[in-house]
Amino acid sequence: MATDFLRRPEVAFRAMRDAEARENVNEAQFEQAGLDDDEFDEEYEEAFAEEGEPFDDPARIVHSWRKSMEFTDLIAVCQGFIAGAARLVPKLRGHEFTDTQTKVLENHLEKIRATADWIETAAATGQVDLDEQLAQLLRGQ
């Protein structure tokens, strides 16, 4: 089984040097953490909820706060980009870009547009998975 191999340090080291394997492991860890959270929530509610009474689960409250903080962080990242661009773009007045600079800038703008589309899709549909094409673009492949 794969877990037996990964318990060997030299195998785990080689596996983590592979970008795709590392990405798959990270995704599996994230999904497993979600499953663990769900199981914990159910067990907690069963252990402490009294029949017929509303249950104000502290874990759900904290989870809600965490989601609110993550949303606030996302807004802050967006605002930081906007503020940075508003500060820097006017300073470029009269600057003539080289072909290389133009290509680098176009590459980054493509990543920004793709990321903005990803955020918009996640907000509209709830689908937060990074598709392979976008992942490759963001990795620069």
JSON list of N, CA and C in Angstrom, two decimals, residues 3-31:
[
{"chain": "A", "resi": 3, "resn": "THR", "atom": "N", "xyz": [0.73, 3.99, 1.66]},
{"chain": "A", "resi": 3, "resn": "THR", "atom": "CA", "xyz": [1.08, 4.56, 2.97]},
{"chain": "A", "resi": 3, "resn": "THR", "atom": "C", "xyz": [2.30, 3.88, 3.56]},
{"chain": "A", "resi": 4, "resn": "ASP", "atom": "N", "xyz": [2.45, 2.56, 3.30]},
{"chain": "A", "resi": 4, "resn": "ASP", "atom": "CA", "xyz": [3.63, 1.85, 3.79]},
{"chain": "A", "resi": 4, "resn": "ASP", "atom": "C", "xyz": [4.89, 2.40, 3.15]},
{"chain": "A", "resi": 5, "resn": "PHE", "atom": "N", "xyz": [4.82, 2.70, 1.85]},
{"chain": "A", "resi": 5, "resn": "PHE", "atom": "CA", "xyz": [5.98, 3.28, 1.16]},
{"chain": "A", "resi": 5, "resn": "PHE", "atom": "C", "xyz": [6.29, 4.68, 1.68]},
{"chain": "A", "resi": 6, "resn": "LEU", "atom": "N", "xyz": [5.27, 5.46, 1.91]},
{"chain": "A", "resi": 6, "resn": "LEU", "atom": "CA", "xyz": [5.48, 6.85, 2.35]},
{"chain": "A", "resi": 6, "resn": "LEU", "atom": "C", "xyz": [6.01, 6.94, 3.78]},
{"chain": "A", "resi": 7, "resn": "ARG", "atom": "N", "xyz": [5.91, 5.87, 4.52]},
{"chain": "A", "resi": 7, "resn": "ARG", "atom": "CA", "xyz": [6.49, 5.87, 5.87]},
{"chain": "A", "resi": 7, "resn": "ARG", "atom": "C", "xyz": [8.01, 5.79, 5.82]},
{"chain": "A", "resi": 8, "resn": "ARG", "atom": "N", "xyz": [8.54, 5.41, 4.67]},
{"chain": "A", "resi": 8, "resn": "ARG", "atom": "CA", "xyz": [9.99, 5.38, 4.50]},
{"chain": "A", "resi": 8, "resn": "ARG", "atom": "C", "xyz": [10.45, 6.79, 4.12]},
{"chain": "A", "resi": 9, "resn": "PRO", "atom": "N", "xyz": [11.32, 7.41, 4.93]},
{"chain": "A", "resi": 9, "resn": "PRO", "atom": "CA", "xyz": [11.70, 8.81, 4.70]},
{"chain": "A", "resi": 9, "resn": "PRO", "atom": "C", "xyz": [12.22, 9.10, 3.29]},
{"chain": "A", "resi": 10, "resn": "GLU", "atom": "N", "xyz": [13.01, 8.20, 2.73]},
{"chain": "A", "resi": 10, "resn": "GLU", "atom": "CA", "xyz": [13.57, 8.47, 1.40]},
{"chain": "A", "resi": 10, "resn": "GLU", "atom": "C", "xyz": [12.48, 8.47, 0.32]},
{"chain": "A", "resi": 11, "resn": "VAL", "atom": "N", "xyz": [11.45, 7.64, 0.49]},
{"chain": "A", "resi": 11, "resn": "VAL", "atom": "CA", "xyz": [10.34, 7.62, -0.46]},
{"chain": "A", "resi": 11, "resn": "VAL", "atom": "C", "xyz": [9.49, 8.88, -0.30]},
{"chain": "A", "resi": 12, "resn": "ALA", "atom": "N", "xyz": [9.19, 9.24, 0.94]},
{"chain": "A", "resi": 12, "resn": "ALA", "atom": "CA", "xyz": [8.40, 10.45, 1.19]},
{"chain": "A", "resi": 12, "resn": "ALA", "atom": "C", "xyz": [9.12, 11.68, 0.65]},
{"chain": "A", "resi": 13, "resn": "PHE", "atom": "N", "xyz": [10.44, 11.75, 0.83]},
{"chain": "A", "resi": 13, "resn": "PHE", "atom": "CA", "xyz": [11.22, 12.88, 0.34]},
{"chain": "A", "resi": 13, "resn": "PHE", "atom": "C", "xyz": [11.11, 12.98, -1.18]},
{"chain": "A", "resi": 14, "resn": "ARG", "atom": "N", "xyz": [11.27, 11.85, -1.87]},
{"chain": "A", "resi": 14, "resn": "ARG", "atom": "CA", "xyz": [11.18, 11.87, -3.34]},
{"chain": "A", "resi": 14, "resn": "ARG", "atom": "C", "xyz": [9.78, 12.21, -3.81]},
{"chain": "A", "resi": 15, "resn": "ALA", "atom": "N", "xyz": [8.78, 11.71, -3.12]},
{"chain": "A", "resi": 15, "resn": "ALA", "atom": "CA", "xyz": [7.39, 12.00, -3.51]},
{"chain": "A", "resi": 15, "resn": "ALA", "atom": "C", "xyz": [7.09, 13.49, -3.37]},
{"chain": "A", "resi": 16, "resn": "MET", "atom": "N", "xyz": [7.61, 14.12, -2.33]},
{"chain": "A", "resi": 16, "resn": "MET", "atom": "CA", "xyz": [7.32, 15.53, -2.10]},
{"chain": "A", "resi": 16, "resn": "MET", "atom": "C", "xyz": [8.11, 16.44, -3.04]},
{"chain": "A", "resi": 17, "resn": "ARG", "atom": "N", "xyz": [9.09, 15.91, -3.74]},
{"chain": "A", "resi": 17, "resn": "ARG", "atom": "CA", "xyz": [9.81, 16.70, -4.73]},
{"chain": "A", "resi": 17, "resn": "ARG", "atom": "C", "xyz": [9.03, 16.77, -6.04]},
{"chain": "A", "resi": 18, "resn": "ASP", "atom": "N", "xyz": [8.07, 15.88, -6.21]},
{"chain": "A", "resi": 18, "resn": "ASP", "atom": "CA", "xyz": [7.22, 15.86, -7.40]},
{"chain": "A", "resi": 18, "resn": "ASP", "atom": "C", "xyz": [6.05, 16.81, -7.17]},
{"chain": "A", "resi": 19, "resn": "ALA", "atom": "N", "xyz": [5.94, 17.85, -7.99]},
{"chain": "A", "resi": 19, "resn": "ALA", "atom": "CA", "xyz": [4.92, 18.89, -7.78]},
{"chain": "A", "resi": 19, "resn": "ALA", "atom": "C", "xyz": [3.50, 18.31, -7.82]},
{"chain": "A", "resi": 20, "resn": "GLU", "atom": "N", "xyz": [3.22, 17.42, -8.75]},
{"chain": "A", "resi": 20, "resn": "GLU", "atom": "CA", "xyz": [1.88, 16.85, -8.86]},
{"chain": "A", "resi": 20, "resn": "GLU", "atom": "C", "xyz": [1.55, 15.99, -7.65]},
{"chain": "A", "resi": 21, "resn": "ALA", "atom": "N", "xyz": [2.52, 15.18, -7.22]},
{"chain": "A", "resi": 21, "resn": "ALA", "atom": "CA", "xyz": [2.30, 14.33, -6.04]},
{"chain": "A", "resi": 21, "resn": "ALA", "atom": "C", "xyz": [2.08, 15.20, -4.81]},
{"chain": "A", "resi": 22, "resn": "ARG", "atom": "N", "xyz": [2.87, 16.25, -4.66]},
{"chain": "A", "resi": 22, "resn": "ARG", "atom": "CA", "xyz": [2.72, 17.16, -3.52]},
{"chain": "A", "resi": 22, "resn": "ARG", "atom": "C", "xyz": [1.35, 17.83, -3.54]},
{"chain": "A", "resi": 23, "resn": "GLU", "atom": "N", "xyz": [0.91, 18.25, -4.73]},
{"chain": "A", "resi": 23, "resn": "GLU", "atom": "CA", "xyz": [-0.41, 18.89, -4.85]},
{"chain": "A", "resi": 23, "resn": "GLU", "atom": "C", "xyz": [-1.52, 17.91, -4.48]},
{"chain": "A", "resi": 24, "resn": "ASN", "atom": "N", "xyz": [-1.39, 16.66, -4.93]},
{"chain": "A", "resi": 24, "resn": "ASN", "atom": "CA", "xyz": [-2.39, 15.64, -4.60]},
{"chain": "A", "resi": 24, "resn": "ASN", "atom": "C", "xyz": [-2.43, 15.36, -3.10]},
{"chain": "A", "resi": 25, "resn": "VAL", "atom": "N", "xyz": [-1.26, 15.30, -2.48]},
{"chain": "A", "resi": 25, "resn": "VAL", "atom": "CA", "xyz": [-1.20, 15.07, -1.04]},
{"chain": "A", "resi": 25, "resn": "VAL", "atom": "C", "xyz": [-1.84, 16.24, -0.30]},
{"chain": "A", "resi": 26, "resn": "ASN", "atom": "N", "xyz": [-1.53, 17.46, -0.72]},
{"chain": "A", "resi": 26, "resn": "ASN", "atom": "CA", "xyz": [-2.11, 18.64, -0.07]},
{"chain": "A", "resi": 26, "resn": "ASN", "atom": "C", "xyz": [-3.63, 18.64, -0.20]},
{"chain": "A", "resi": 27, "resn": "GLU", "atom": "N", "xyz": [-4.13, 18.31, -1.39]},
{"chain": "A", "resi": 27, "resn": "GLU", "atom": "CA", "xyz": [-5.57, 18.27, -1.60]},
{"chain": "A", "resi": 27, "resn": "GLU", "atom": "C", "xyz": [-6.22, 17.19, -0.74]},
{"chain": "A", "resi": 28, "resn": "ALA", "atom": "N", "xyz": [-5.57, 16.03, -0.66]},
{"chain": "A", "resi": 28, "resn": "ALA", "atom": "CA", "xyz": [-6.10, 14.95, 0.17]},
{"chain": "A", "resi": 28, "resn": "ALA", "atom": "C", "xyz": [-6.11, 15.35, 1.64]},
{"chain": "A", "resi": 29, "resn": "GLN", "atom": "N", "xyz": [-5.06, 16.05, 2.10]},
{"chain": "A", "resi": 29, "resn": "GLN", "atom": "CA", "xyz": [-5.03, 16.51, 3.49]},
{"chain": "A", "resi": 29, "resn": "GLN", "atom": "C", "xyz": [-6.18, 17.48, 3.76]},
{"chain": "A", "resi": 30, "resn": "PHE", "atom": "N", "xyz": [-6.41, 18.39, 2.83]},
{"chain": "A", "resi": 30, "resn": "PHE", "atom": "CA", "xyz": [-7.49, 19.36, 3.00]},
{"chain": "A", "resi": 30, "resn": "PHE", "atom": "C", "xyz": [-8.84, 18.66, 3.06]},
{"chain": "A", "resi": 31, "resn": "GLU", "atom": "N", "xyz": [-9.07, 17.72, 2.15]},
{"chain": "A", "resi": 31, "resn": "GLU", "atom": "CA", "xyz": [-10.34, 16.99, 2.14]},
{"chain": "A", "resi": 31, "resn": "GLU", "atom": "C", "xyz": [-10.50, 16.16, 3.40]}
]
